[in-house]
Coordinates of C-alpha atoms in Angstrom, one line a residue:
L704 CA 159.0 157.5 161.9
Q705 CA 159.9 159.3 165.2
N706 CA 162.6 155.9 166.1
G707 CA 164.1 156.3 162.7
L708 CA 164.2 160.2 163.2
K709 CA 165.9 160.1 166.4
E710 CA 168.8 158.5 164.9
N711 CA 170.0 161.0 162.6
Y712 CA 168.5 164.1 164.3
A713 CA 169.0 165.6 167.8
D714 CA 165.1 167.2 168.6
V715 CA 162.5 165.0 166.8
H716 CA 158.3 165.1 167.3
V717 CA 155.8 163.0 165.5
S718 CA 152.1 163.5 165.5
V719 CA 148.8 163.2 164.7
V720 CA 147.9 166.5 163.4
D721 CA 144.6 168.5 161.3
C722 CA 146.4 169.2 158.0
P723 CA 147.2 173.2 158.0
D724 CA 145.5 175.3 155.4
L725 CA 147.8 174.9 152.4
T726 CA 146.7 177.7 150.6
Q727 CA 148.6 179.8 152.8
E728 CA 152.4 180.9 153.0
P729 CA 154.9 179.5 152.4
F730 CA 153.0 176.6 150.4
M731 CA 150.0 178.6 148.5
F732 CA 149.1 175.6 147.2
P733 CA 145.6 175.6 145.0
V734 CA 143.8 173.2 147.5
K735 CA 143.7 173.2 151.1
G736 CA 144.7 170.1 151.7
I737 CA 146.3 166.8 151.0
C738 CA 143.8 164.1 152.3
G739 CA 141.3 162.0 150.3
K740 CA 142.0 158.3 148.6
P741 CA 145.7 159.3 148.6
R742 CA 148.0 157.4 146.0
I743 CA 151.5 157.6 144.5
A744 CA 152.1 156.8 140.9
D745 CA 155.8 156.1 139.1
V746 CA 155.5 157.3 135.5
G747 CA 158.3 156.7 133.3
G748 CA 161.8 156.4 134.9
V749 CA 165.1 157.3 134.6
P750 CA 165.9 154.9 131.7
Y751 CA 164.3 157.6 129.3
L752 CA 166.7 160.1 130.5
L753 CA 170.1 158.0 130.6
P754 CA 172.0 157.1 129.0
L755 CA 170.2 159.2 126.4
V756 CA 167.0 160.4 126.4
Q757 CA 164.6 159.9 125.1
K758 CA 162.0 163.0 124.4
D759 CA 159.3 161.2 122.6
K760 CA 158.1 160.5 126.3
V761 CA 155.7 163.0 127.2
Y762 CA 152.9 163.0 129.7
D763 CA 149.8 164.6 130.6
M764 CA 148.5 165.6 134.6
N765 CA 145.1 165.1 133.9
T766 CA 145.8 161.7 131.8
V767 CA 147.2 160.9 135.1
A768 CA 144.8 161.3 137.2
K769 CA 142.1 159.8 135.3
E770 CA 144.9 156.6 135.2
I771 CA 145.3 156.3 138.9
Q772 CA 141.3 156.7 139.0
L773 CA 141.0 159.9 140.7
P774 CA 140.2 162.7 137.9
G775 CA 140.5 166.0 139.3
A776 CA 143.0 165.1 141.5
F777 CA 145.7 166.9 143.6
I778 CA 149.4 166.4 142.6
L779 CA 152.4 167.0 144.3
G780 CA 155.6 165.6 143.3
A781 CA 159.1 165.7 141.5
G782 CA 159.7 165.1 137.6
A783 CA 161.0 166.4 134.7
A784 CA 159.4 169.1 132.4
S785 CA 158.7 168.2 129.1
S786 CA 161.1 169.4 126.5
R787 CA 158.1 169.1 123.9
A788 CA 156.2 172.0 125.3
I789 CA 159.5 174.0 126.9
G790 CA 162.0 173.5 124.4
C791 CA 164.8 172.7 126.7
N792 CA 165.3 170.3 129.6
A793 CA 164.3 171.4 133.2
E794 CA 163.4 170.2 136.9
L795 CA 159.8 170.2 137.3
V796 CA 158.1 171.1 140.5
P797 CA 154.4 169.8 140.4
I798 CA 151.7 171.2 142.0
V799 CA 148.8 170.8 139.8
Q800 CA 145.1 170.1 140.2
A801 CA 144.1 168.2 137.2
K802 CA 140.7 169.3 135.4
N803 CA 137.4 167.3 136.3
E804 CA 134.2 167.8 134.7
N805 CA 133.4 170.8 136.0
K806 CA 136.5 172.7 136.3
P807 CA 139.3 173.4 134.0
A808 CA 142.9 172.4 135.6
V809 CA 145.0 174.5 138.1
N810 CA 148.4 174.7 137.4
G811 CA 150.8 175.8 140.3
S812 CA 153.8 174.3 139.4
Y813 CA 157.1 175.5 139.2
L814 CA 160.3 175.1 136.7
A815 CA 164.0 174.6 137.8
K816 CA 166.4 175.2 135.1
I817 CA 169.7 176.9 134.5
N818 CA 169.9 180.3 134.0
P819 CA 171.7 180.9 130.7
E820 CA 173.0 184.1 131.3
N821 CA 175.0 183.2 134.6
G822 CA 174.9 179.5 135.5
G823 CA 172.9 180.4 137.9
C824 CA 169.4 178.9 139.2
L825 CA 166.3 180.2 137.4
L826 CA 163.3 179.3 139.2
E827 CA 159.7 180.1 137.3
K828 CA 156.4 179.5 137.7
Y829 CA 155.2 177.2 135.1
S830 CA 151.7 178.9 134.3
T831 CA 153.6 182.5 133.8
K832 CA 155.0 181.2 129.8
Y833 CA 153.0 177.8 129.9
H834 CA 149.4 176.8 129.8
D835 CA 149.5 172.9 129.6
C836 CA 149.9 170.0 132.4
E837 CA 152.5 168.3 130.1
F838 CA 155.8 166.6 132.1
G839 CA 158.4 164.2 130.4
L840 CA 160.6 161.3 130.9
L841 CA 160.0 160.7 134.7
A842 CA 157.9 161.8 137.6
N843 CA 157.1 160.6 141.3
L844 CA 153.6 161.9 142.1
Y845 CA 151.4 161.5 145.5
A846 CA 148.0 162.4 144.3
S847 CA 144.4 162.6 146.5
E848 CA 141.4 164.8 146.7
G849 CA 143.1 168.1 148.4
L850 CA 140.9 168.2 151.1
P851 CA 141.6 168.6 154.9
G852 CA 141.9 165.9 156.9
K853 CA 144.4 164.2 159.4
V854 CA 147.8 164.0 158.3
I855 CA 151.5 163.0 160.1
E856 CA 153.3 166.2 161.3
V857 CA 157.3 165.7 161.4
K858 CA 159.5 167.8 162.9
A859 CA 163.0 167.4 163.0
Q860 CA 166.0 169.7 164.2
R861 CA 170.0 169.6 164.1
R862 CA 170.8 166.4 162.4
T863 CA 173.6 165.0 164.1
G864 CA 173.7 161.3 161.1
E865 CA 174.4 161.3 157.8
Q866 CA 170.9 160.3 156.2
N867 CA 168.7 163.1 154.7
F868 CA 165.2 163.6 156.1
V869 CA 163.4 161.7 153.3
S870 CA 166.0 158.8 153.4
C871 CA 165.8 158.3 156.8
M872 CA 162.1 158.1 157.1
R873 CA 162.1 156.0 154.3
K874 CA 164.5 153.3 155.8
A875 CA 162.4 154.0 159.3
L876 CA 159.8 152.2 157.5
E877 CA 161.4 149.4 155.7
K878 CA 162.7 148.7 159.1
H879 CA 159.5 148.0 160.6
Y880 CA 157.5 147.1 157.8
G881 CA 160.2 145.0 156.1
D882 CA 158.6 143.8 153.2
K883 CA 155.4 144.9 152.9
P884 CA 155.6 148.5 151.5
V885 CA 154.9 151.3 152.4
G886 CA 154.6 155.2 150.7
M887 CA 154.2 158.5 151.4
G888 CA 153.6 161.8 149.9
G889 CA 153.1 165.2 151.2
T890 CA 155.4 168.6 151.7
F891 CA 157.9 169.6 154.3
V892 CA 159.6 172.9 154.5
I893 CA 163.0 173.4 155.5
Q894 CA 162.9 176.1 157.9
K895 CA 166.3 177.1 158.8
G896 CA 169.6 176.3 157.3
K897 CA 170.8 175.5 153.6
A898 CA 170.4 172.5 151.2
R899 CA 172.5 170.8 148.1
I900 CA 169.6 171.0 145.7
H901 CA 170.7 170.3 141.4
I902 CA 169.2 171.1 138.2
M903 CA 169.8 169.5 135.3
P904 CA 171.5 171.0 132.3
S905 CA 168.9 172.7 130.0
E906 CA 170.6 170.4 126.9
F907 CA 170.7 167.0 127.0
S908 CA 173.7 164.9 127.0
A909 CA 174.8 164.0 123.7
R910 CA 177.3 161.4 124.8
P911 CA 175.7 158.5 126.7
L912 CA 176.1 158.9 130.6
E913 CA 176.8 155.3 132.2
T914 CA 177.6 156.3 135.5
D915 CA 176.3 158.0 138.3
E916 CA 179.9 159.8 138.0
E917 CA 179.2 160.7 135.0
V918 CA 175.6 161.9 135.3
N919 CA 177.0 164.0 138.7
N920 CA 179.6 165.8 136.6
W921 CA 176.6 166.8 134.5
L922 CA 174.0 167.9 136.8
K923 CA 174.6 171.1 138.5
F924 CA 175.1 171.4 142.1
F925 CA 173.9 174.1 144.1
E926 CA 173.4 175.0 147.8
M927 CA 170.3 176.7 148.2
K928 CA 169.0 178.7 151.0
A929 CA 165.8 178.3 153.4
P930 CA 162.9 178.6 153.5
L931 CA 162.9 175.8 150.8
V932 CA 159.1 174.0 150.1
C933 CA 159.6 170.3 149.3
Q934 CA 157.5 168.0 147.9
P935 CA 158.9 163.8 148.6
V936 CA 157.3 160.6 147.3
F937 CA 159.0 158.2 149.1
V938 CA 158.1 154.1 149.2
S939 CA 160.1 152.1 151.9
Q940 CA 160.5 149.2 149.2
D941 CA 160.0 148.2 145.5
P942 CA 157.2 145.4 145.3
G943 CA 158.9 144.8 142.5
F944 CA 157.7 147.2 139.7
D945 CA 160.9 148.8 139.2
I946 CA 159.9 152.0 141.1
R947 CA 162.1 154.8 141.9
L948 CA 162.4 154.5 145.7
E949 CA 162.6 158.3 147.0
H950 CA 162.2 161.9 145.1
T951 CA 162.4 165.2 146.3
H952 CA 162.3 168.9 144.2
C953 CA 161.5 171.9 146.1
F954 CA 160.7 175.7 145.1
S955 CA 160.8 179.0 147.2
H956 CA 159.8 182.4 147.1
H957 CA 163.5 183.7 146.7
K958 CA 163.8 182.0 143.4
E959 CA 165.5 178.8 144.5
G960 CA 164.5 175.1 144.1
G961 CA 165.6 171.8 142.1
H962 CA 165.9 168.1 143.5
Y963 CA 166.8 167.6 147.1
H964 CA 170.1 165.8 148.2
T965 CA 170.3 167.0 151.9
D966 CA 170.6 169.8 154.1
T967 CA 174.3 171.5 154.2
T968 CA 174.1 173.0 158.1
P969 CA 173.6 169.8 159.9
E970 CA 174.2 172.2 163.3
I971 CA 171.5 174.3 162.4
V972 CA 168.7 173.0 160.1
E973 CA 164.6 172.6 161.1
Y974 CA 162.5 170.8 159.0
L975 CA 158.3 170.7 159.3
G976 CA 156.3 168.2 157.3
Y977 CA 153.1 166.9 156.5
F978 CA 152.8 163.5 155.3
V979 CA 149.8 160.7 154.1
P980 CA 150.6 157.2 153.6
A981 CA 149.4 156.0 150.1
E982 CA 146.2 153.6 149.5
Y983 CA 147.6 152.7 146.4
L984 CA 151.0 152.4 144.0
F985 CA 150.4 152.9 140.2
R986 CA 153.1 152.1 137.9
I987 CA 152.7 153.7 134.8
D988 CA 154.9 153.2 131.2
R989 CA 156.9 151.1 133.5
P990 CA 160.4 151.0 131.0
K991 CA 161.1 147.7 129.3
E992 CA 165.5 148.4 129.5
T993 CA 166.0 149.3 133.0
H994 CA 169.4 150.1 135.3
M995 CA 170.4 152.0 138.6
V996 CA 172.2 155.0 137.5
G997 CA 171.0 158.0 138.4
R998 CA 168.5 156.8 141.0
D999 CA 169.6 159.4 143.8

């Protein structure tokens, strides 16, 4: 990671540290850590959104936790909201401690959607309006027991190259491990600067979206300011399961969030992240008909 990041950032430091207490600011997660039986799940996929939406594709975080053989898992990542649950389309920033035999689920997720009043970003805590753990269409999830433990701390400042923070780490893994897929998840904070973020419109496209250009014209792009708390899931290369190689959503405590693309202030940007390599990759409800549009 250090070698790869140094090609893209002026100041880089990678080390193994004890996971900070993630119940504290700026994370405010329901658990202290991201360690213990780490695994990645790729659920559904972009082909259920594009070219035309398949609204019947609805999933549940509690069910996913069982399917990945970790009931009660703490789940972070990036996905789409369940339009059945919330009545429209939105970005989901999942932060869920799934239920187990003794405890109900804790849903600390956020929704990022387009504000119907002004076309801006509307970031809402999921549990203020909804009491389920549903999501729709697609999600890339990092799950663990939510325990303290050793994590990989990554600090990177001042971007000098073209790649975003997550792509740079993923490609560094791919370069080193070659045909052996290596996946990681966790959380990072954009501490300074601004970032390019998209939010899907509240209405699904009635007309088929067939190209990346059509998709980008449909999406709403914003420049959002730090601090942004981000939740990446990335795998160095696809082992033949038609997975999304990287996917990162973010939230903030100043009402901004969505799908991370890159920072827009390379000269001042500062990243601080905590990651764990996953032991298992689960592929759930893989689309039978697939394509590569809209995977950014």
